[in-house]
mmCIF file of C-alpha atoms in Angstrom:
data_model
loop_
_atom_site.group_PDB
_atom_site.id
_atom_site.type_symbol
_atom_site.label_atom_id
_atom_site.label_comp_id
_atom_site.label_asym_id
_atom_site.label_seq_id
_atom_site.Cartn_x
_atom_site.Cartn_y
_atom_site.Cartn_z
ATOM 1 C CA UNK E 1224 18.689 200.323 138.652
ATOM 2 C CA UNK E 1225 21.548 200.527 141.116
ATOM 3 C CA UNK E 1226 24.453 202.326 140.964
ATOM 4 C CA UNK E 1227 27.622 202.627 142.812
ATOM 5 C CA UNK E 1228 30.318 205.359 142.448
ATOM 6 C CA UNK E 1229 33.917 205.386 143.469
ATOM 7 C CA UNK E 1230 34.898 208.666 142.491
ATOM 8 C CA UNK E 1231 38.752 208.339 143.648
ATOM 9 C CA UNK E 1232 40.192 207.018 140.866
ATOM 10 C CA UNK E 1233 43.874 206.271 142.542
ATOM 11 C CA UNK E 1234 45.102 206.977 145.980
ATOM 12 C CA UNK E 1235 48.327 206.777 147.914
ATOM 13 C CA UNK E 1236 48.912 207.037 151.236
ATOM 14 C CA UNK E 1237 52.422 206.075 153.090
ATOM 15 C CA UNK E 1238 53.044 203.069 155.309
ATOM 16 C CA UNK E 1239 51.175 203.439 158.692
ATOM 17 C CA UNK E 1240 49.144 206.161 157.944
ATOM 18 C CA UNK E 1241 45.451 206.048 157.805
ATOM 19 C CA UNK E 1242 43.339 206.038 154.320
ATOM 20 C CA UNK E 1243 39.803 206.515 153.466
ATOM 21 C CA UNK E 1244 38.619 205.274 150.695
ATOM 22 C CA UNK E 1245 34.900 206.580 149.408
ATOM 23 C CA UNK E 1246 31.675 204.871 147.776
ATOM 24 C CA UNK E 1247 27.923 206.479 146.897
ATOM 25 C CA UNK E 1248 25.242 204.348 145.808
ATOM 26 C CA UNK E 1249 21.952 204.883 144.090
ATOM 27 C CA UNK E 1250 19.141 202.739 145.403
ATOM 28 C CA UNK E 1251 15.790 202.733 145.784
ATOM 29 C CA UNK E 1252 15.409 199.519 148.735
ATOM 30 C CA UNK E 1253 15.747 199.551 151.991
ATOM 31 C CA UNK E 1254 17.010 196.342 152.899
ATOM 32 C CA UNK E 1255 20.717 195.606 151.152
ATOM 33 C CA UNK E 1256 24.174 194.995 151.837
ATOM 34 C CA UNK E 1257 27.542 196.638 151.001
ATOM 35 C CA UNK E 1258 30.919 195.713 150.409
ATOM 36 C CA UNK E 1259 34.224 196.457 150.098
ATOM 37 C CA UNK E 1260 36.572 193.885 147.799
ATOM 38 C CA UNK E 1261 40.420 193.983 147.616
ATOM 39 C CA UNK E 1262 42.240 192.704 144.224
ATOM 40 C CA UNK E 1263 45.798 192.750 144.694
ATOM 41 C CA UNK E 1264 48.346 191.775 141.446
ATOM 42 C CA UNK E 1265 47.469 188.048 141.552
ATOM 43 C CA UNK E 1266 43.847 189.510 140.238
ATOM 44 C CA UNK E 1267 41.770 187.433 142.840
ATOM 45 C CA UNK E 1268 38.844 189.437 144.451
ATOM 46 C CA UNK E 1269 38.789 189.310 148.301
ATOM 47 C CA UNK E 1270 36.241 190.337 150.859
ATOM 48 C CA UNK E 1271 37.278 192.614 153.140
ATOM 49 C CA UNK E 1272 34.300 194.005 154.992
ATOM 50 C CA UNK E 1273 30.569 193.443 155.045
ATOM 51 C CA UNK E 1274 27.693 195.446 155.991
ATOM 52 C CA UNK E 1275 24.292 195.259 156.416
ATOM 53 C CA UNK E 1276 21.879 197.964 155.775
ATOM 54 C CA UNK E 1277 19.484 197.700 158.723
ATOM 55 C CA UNK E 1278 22.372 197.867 161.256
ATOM 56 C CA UNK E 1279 23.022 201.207 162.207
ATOM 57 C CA UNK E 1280 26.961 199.958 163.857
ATOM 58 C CA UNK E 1281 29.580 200.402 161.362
ATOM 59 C CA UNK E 1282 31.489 197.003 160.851
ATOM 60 C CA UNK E 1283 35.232 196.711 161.167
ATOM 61 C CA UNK E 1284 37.878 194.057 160.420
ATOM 62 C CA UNK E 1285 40.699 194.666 162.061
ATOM 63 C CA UNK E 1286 42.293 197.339 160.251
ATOM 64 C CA UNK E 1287 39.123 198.240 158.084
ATOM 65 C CA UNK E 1288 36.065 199.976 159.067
ATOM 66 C CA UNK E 1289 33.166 201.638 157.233
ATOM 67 C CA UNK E 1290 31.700 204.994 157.769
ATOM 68 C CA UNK E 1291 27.937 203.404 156.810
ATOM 69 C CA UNK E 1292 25.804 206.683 156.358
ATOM 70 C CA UNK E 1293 22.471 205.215 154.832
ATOM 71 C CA UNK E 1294 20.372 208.827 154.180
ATOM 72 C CA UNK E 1295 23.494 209.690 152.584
ATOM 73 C CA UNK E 1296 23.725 206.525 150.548
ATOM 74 C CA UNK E 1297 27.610 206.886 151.674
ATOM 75 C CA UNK E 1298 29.759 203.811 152.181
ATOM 76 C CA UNK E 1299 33.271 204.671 152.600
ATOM 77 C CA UNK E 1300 36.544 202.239 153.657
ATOM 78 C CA UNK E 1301 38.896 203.324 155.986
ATOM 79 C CA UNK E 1302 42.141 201.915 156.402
ATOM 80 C CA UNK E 1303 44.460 202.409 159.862
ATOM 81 C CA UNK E 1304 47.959 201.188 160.030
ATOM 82 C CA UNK E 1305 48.157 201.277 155.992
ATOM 83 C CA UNK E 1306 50.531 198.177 155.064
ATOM 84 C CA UNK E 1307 52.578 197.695 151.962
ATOM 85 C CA UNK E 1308 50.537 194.627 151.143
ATOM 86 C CA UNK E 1309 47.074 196.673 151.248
ATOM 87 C CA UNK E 1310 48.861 198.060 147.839
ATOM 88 C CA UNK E 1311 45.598 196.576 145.712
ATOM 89 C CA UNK E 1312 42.541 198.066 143.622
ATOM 90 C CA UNK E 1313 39.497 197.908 145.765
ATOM 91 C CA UNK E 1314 36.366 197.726 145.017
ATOM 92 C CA UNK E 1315 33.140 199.257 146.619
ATOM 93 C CA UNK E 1316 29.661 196.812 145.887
ATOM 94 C CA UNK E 1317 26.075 196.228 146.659
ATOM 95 C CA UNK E 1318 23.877 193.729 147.002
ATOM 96 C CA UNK E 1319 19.917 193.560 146.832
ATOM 97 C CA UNK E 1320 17.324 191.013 146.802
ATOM 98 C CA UNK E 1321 20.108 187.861 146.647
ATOM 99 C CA UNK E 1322 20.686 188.817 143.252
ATOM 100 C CA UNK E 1323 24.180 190.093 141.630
ATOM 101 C CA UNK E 1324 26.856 192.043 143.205
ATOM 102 C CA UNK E 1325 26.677 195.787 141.663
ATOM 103 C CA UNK E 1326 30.620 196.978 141.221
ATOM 104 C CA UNK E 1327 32.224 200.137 140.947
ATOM 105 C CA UNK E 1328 34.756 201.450 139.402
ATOM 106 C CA UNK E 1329 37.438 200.927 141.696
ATOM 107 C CA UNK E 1330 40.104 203.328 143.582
ATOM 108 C CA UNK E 1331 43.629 202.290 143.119
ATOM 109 C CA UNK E 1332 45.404 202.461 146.025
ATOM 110 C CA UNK E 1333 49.199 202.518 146.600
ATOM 111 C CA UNK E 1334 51.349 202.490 150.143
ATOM 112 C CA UNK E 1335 54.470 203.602 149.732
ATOM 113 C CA UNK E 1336 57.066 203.181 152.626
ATOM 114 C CA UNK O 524 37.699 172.226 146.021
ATOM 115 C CA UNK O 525 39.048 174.541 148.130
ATOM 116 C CA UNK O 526 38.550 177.707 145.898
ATOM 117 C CA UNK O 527 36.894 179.148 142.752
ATOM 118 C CA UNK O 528 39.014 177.639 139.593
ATOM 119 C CA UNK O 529 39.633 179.425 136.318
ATOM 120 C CA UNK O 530 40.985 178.226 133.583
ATOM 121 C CA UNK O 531 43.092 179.146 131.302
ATOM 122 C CA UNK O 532 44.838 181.827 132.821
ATOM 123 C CA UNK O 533 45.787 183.374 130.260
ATOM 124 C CA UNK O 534 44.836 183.372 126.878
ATOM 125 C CA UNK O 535 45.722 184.787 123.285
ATOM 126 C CA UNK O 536 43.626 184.446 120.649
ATOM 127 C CA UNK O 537 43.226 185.632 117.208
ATOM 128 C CA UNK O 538 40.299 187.675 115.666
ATOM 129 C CA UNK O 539 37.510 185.886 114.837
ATOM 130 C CA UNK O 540 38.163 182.789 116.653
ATOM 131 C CA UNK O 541 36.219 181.363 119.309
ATOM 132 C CA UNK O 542 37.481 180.388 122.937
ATOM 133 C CA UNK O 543 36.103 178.819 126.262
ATOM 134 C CA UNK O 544 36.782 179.920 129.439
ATOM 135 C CA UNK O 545 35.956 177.459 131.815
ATOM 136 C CA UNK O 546 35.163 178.203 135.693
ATOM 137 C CA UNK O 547 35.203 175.384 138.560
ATOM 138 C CA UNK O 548 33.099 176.491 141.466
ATOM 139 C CA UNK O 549 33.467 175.869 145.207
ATOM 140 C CA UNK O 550 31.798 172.432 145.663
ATOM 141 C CA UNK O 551 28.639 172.855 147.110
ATOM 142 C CA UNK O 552 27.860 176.345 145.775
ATOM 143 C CA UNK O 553 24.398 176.682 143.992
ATOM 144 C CA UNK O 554 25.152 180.262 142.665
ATOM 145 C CA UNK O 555 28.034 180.886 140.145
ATOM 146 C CA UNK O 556 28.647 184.803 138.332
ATOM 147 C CA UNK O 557 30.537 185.583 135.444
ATOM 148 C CA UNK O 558 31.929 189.297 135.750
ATOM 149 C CA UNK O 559 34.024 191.093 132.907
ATOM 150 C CA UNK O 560 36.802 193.773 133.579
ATOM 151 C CA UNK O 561 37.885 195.874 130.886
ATOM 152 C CA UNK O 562 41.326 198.027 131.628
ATOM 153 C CA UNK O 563 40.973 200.686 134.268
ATOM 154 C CA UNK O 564 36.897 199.764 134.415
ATOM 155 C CA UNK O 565 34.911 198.058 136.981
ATOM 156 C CA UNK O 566 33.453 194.473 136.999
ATOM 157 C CA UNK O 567 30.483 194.007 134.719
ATOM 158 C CA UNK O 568 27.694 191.534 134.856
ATOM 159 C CA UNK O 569 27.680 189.065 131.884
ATOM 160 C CA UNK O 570 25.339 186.167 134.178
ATOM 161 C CA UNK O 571 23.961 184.899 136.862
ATOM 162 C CA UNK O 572 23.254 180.666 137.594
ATOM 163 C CA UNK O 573 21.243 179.618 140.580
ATOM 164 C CA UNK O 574 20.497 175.955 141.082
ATOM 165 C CA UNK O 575 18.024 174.801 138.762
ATOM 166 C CA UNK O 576 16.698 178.119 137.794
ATOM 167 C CA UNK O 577 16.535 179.240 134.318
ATOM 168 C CA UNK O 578 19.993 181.577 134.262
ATOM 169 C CA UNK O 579 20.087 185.545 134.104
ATOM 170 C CA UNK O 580 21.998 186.520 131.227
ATOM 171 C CA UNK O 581 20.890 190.183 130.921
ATOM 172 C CA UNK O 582 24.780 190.924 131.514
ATOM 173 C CA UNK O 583 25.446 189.049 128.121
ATOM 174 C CA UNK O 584 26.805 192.007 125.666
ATOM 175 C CA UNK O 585 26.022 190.271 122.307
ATOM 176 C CA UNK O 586 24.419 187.013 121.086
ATOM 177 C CA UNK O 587 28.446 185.855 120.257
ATOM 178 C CA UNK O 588 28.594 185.454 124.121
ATOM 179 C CA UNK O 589 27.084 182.082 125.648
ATOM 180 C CA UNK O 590 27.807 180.211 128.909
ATOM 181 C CA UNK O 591 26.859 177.248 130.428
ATOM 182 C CA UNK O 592 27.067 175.224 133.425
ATOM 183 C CA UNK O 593 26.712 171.815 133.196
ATOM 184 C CA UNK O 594 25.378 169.364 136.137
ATOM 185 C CA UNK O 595 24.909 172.165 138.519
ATOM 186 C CA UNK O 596 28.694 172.550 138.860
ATOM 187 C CA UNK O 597 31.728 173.537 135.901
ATOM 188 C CA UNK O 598 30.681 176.331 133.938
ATOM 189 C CA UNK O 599 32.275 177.472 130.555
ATOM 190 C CA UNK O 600 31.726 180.458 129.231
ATOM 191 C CA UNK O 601 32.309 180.856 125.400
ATOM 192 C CA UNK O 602 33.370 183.907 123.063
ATOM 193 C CA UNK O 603 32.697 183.288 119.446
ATOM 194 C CA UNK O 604 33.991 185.465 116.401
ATOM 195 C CA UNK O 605 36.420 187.157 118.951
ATOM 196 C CA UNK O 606 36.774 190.400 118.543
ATOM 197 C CA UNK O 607 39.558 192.802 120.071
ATOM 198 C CA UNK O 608 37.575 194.889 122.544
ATOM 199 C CA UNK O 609 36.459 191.263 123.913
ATOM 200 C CA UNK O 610 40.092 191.692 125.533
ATOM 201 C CA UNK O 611 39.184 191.677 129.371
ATOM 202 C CA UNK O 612 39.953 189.489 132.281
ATOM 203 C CA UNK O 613 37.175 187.147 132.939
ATOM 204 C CA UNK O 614 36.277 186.652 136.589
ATOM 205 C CA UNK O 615 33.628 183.766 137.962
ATOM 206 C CA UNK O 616 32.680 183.884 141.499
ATOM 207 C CA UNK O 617 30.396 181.332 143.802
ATOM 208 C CA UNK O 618 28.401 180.926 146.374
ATOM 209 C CA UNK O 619 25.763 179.283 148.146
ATOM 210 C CA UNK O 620 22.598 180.544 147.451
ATOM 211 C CA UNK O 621 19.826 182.328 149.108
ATOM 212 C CA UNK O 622 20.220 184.653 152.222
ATOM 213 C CA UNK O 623 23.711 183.062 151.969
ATOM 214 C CA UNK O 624 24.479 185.857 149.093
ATOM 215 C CA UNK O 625 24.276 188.406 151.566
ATOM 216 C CA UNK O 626 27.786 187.392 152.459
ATOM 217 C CA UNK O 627 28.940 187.522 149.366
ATOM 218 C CA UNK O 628 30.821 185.538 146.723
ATOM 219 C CA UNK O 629 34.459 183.848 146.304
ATOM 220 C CA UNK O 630 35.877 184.390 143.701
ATOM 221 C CA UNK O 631 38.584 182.800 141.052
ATOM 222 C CA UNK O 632 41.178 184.613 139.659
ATOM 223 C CA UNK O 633 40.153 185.137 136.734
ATOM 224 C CA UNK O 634 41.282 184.450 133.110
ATOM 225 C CA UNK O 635 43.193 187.097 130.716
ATOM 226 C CA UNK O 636 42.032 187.415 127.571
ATOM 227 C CA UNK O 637 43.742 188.832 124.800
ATOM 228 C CA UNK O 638 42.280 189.245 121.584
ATOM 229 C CA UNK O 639 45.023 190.041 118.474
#
């Protein structure tokens, strides 16, 4: 079965400093997909960054970018420029076979100003 | 519509009733998860539709949990004999099916349930 492992249960960082948030997984494919979900107060889940396994460039959004290391079965988010309103939990996630989304446990992150 | 729709949300119910959380998907969407998350834990699987297909409900933590979705759309997931560590929010997420998963889901925001 898969696994995934945040093992940073809260982190803070201050307002336009940069964060990285980490994420191991436990799988046994080779073909799967990782993400990284924000939920903010209002409890909604949103996708911040995809990426796929066979692609050897890390993805970035904007502010966000992985650090993809597949042999390590790393994953982590890192977050430039932190903003007050990237104050959320966020979750790390994979996805195999078009089944269901594997979650971890979540890092809790708060910017301060 | 535009989004994933939960409803209620919020909730407080006594022991040992039942309740029914219902979840309105993003029209269109073939695949629709229910997720549970406890206090300070992640999101666990409860299950899985997918068009037609039979469902996967090997997320489903007891036989007092049920959920259906009727005409390939609503879904309502249902609770009987509540019992307190039942207390979770409730989250449904959609999405169109196939290699389309592999983009992920949308997801509602959720439904609190208290159990007292």
């Amino acid at each position: 079965a898969q696994t995934v492992t945040q093992s940073q249960p809260e982190m803070s960082v201050q307002e336009a400093e940069t964060v990285t948030l980490s994420c191991t997984y436990d799988t046994s494919e080779s073909n799967y997909y990782l993400f990284w979900y924000k939920q903010p107060p209002s409890r909604q889940m949103i996708l911040v960054i995809r990426q796929e396994a066979y692609k050897q460039q890390n993805a970035t959004e904007n502010r966000f970018s992985v650090n993809f290391q597949k042999a390590a079965k790393s994953f982590s988010l890192k977050i430039s420029d932190s903003q007050l309103g990237d104050t959320a939990m966020y979750f790390c996630a994979f996805l195999t076979g078009f089944q269901k989304l594997v979650f971890g446990t979540g890092t809790r992150l708060l910017v301060s100003p | 519509g535009a989004g994933v729709s939960q409803s209620p949300s919020n909730k407080v119910t006594e022991k040992g009733k039942d309740v029914e959380l219902r979840c309105d998907p993003i029209s269109g969407h073939t695949a629709l998860y229910w997720y549970r998350q406890s206090l300070g834990q992640g999101l666990e699987f409860l299950i899985y539709f997918q068009g037609n297909s039979a469902p996967d409900k090997s997320g489903l933590p007891s036989d007092r949990f049920s959920a259906e979705r009727t005409g390939g759309s609503v879904s309502t997931l249902t609770i009987q004999r509540t019992q307190q560590e039942d207390s979770a929010v409730y989250l449904c997420a959609s999405s169109l099916g196939g290699t389309a998963l592999s983009y992920g889901y949308t997801f509602g925001s959720g439904t609190r349930l208290t159990v007292v």
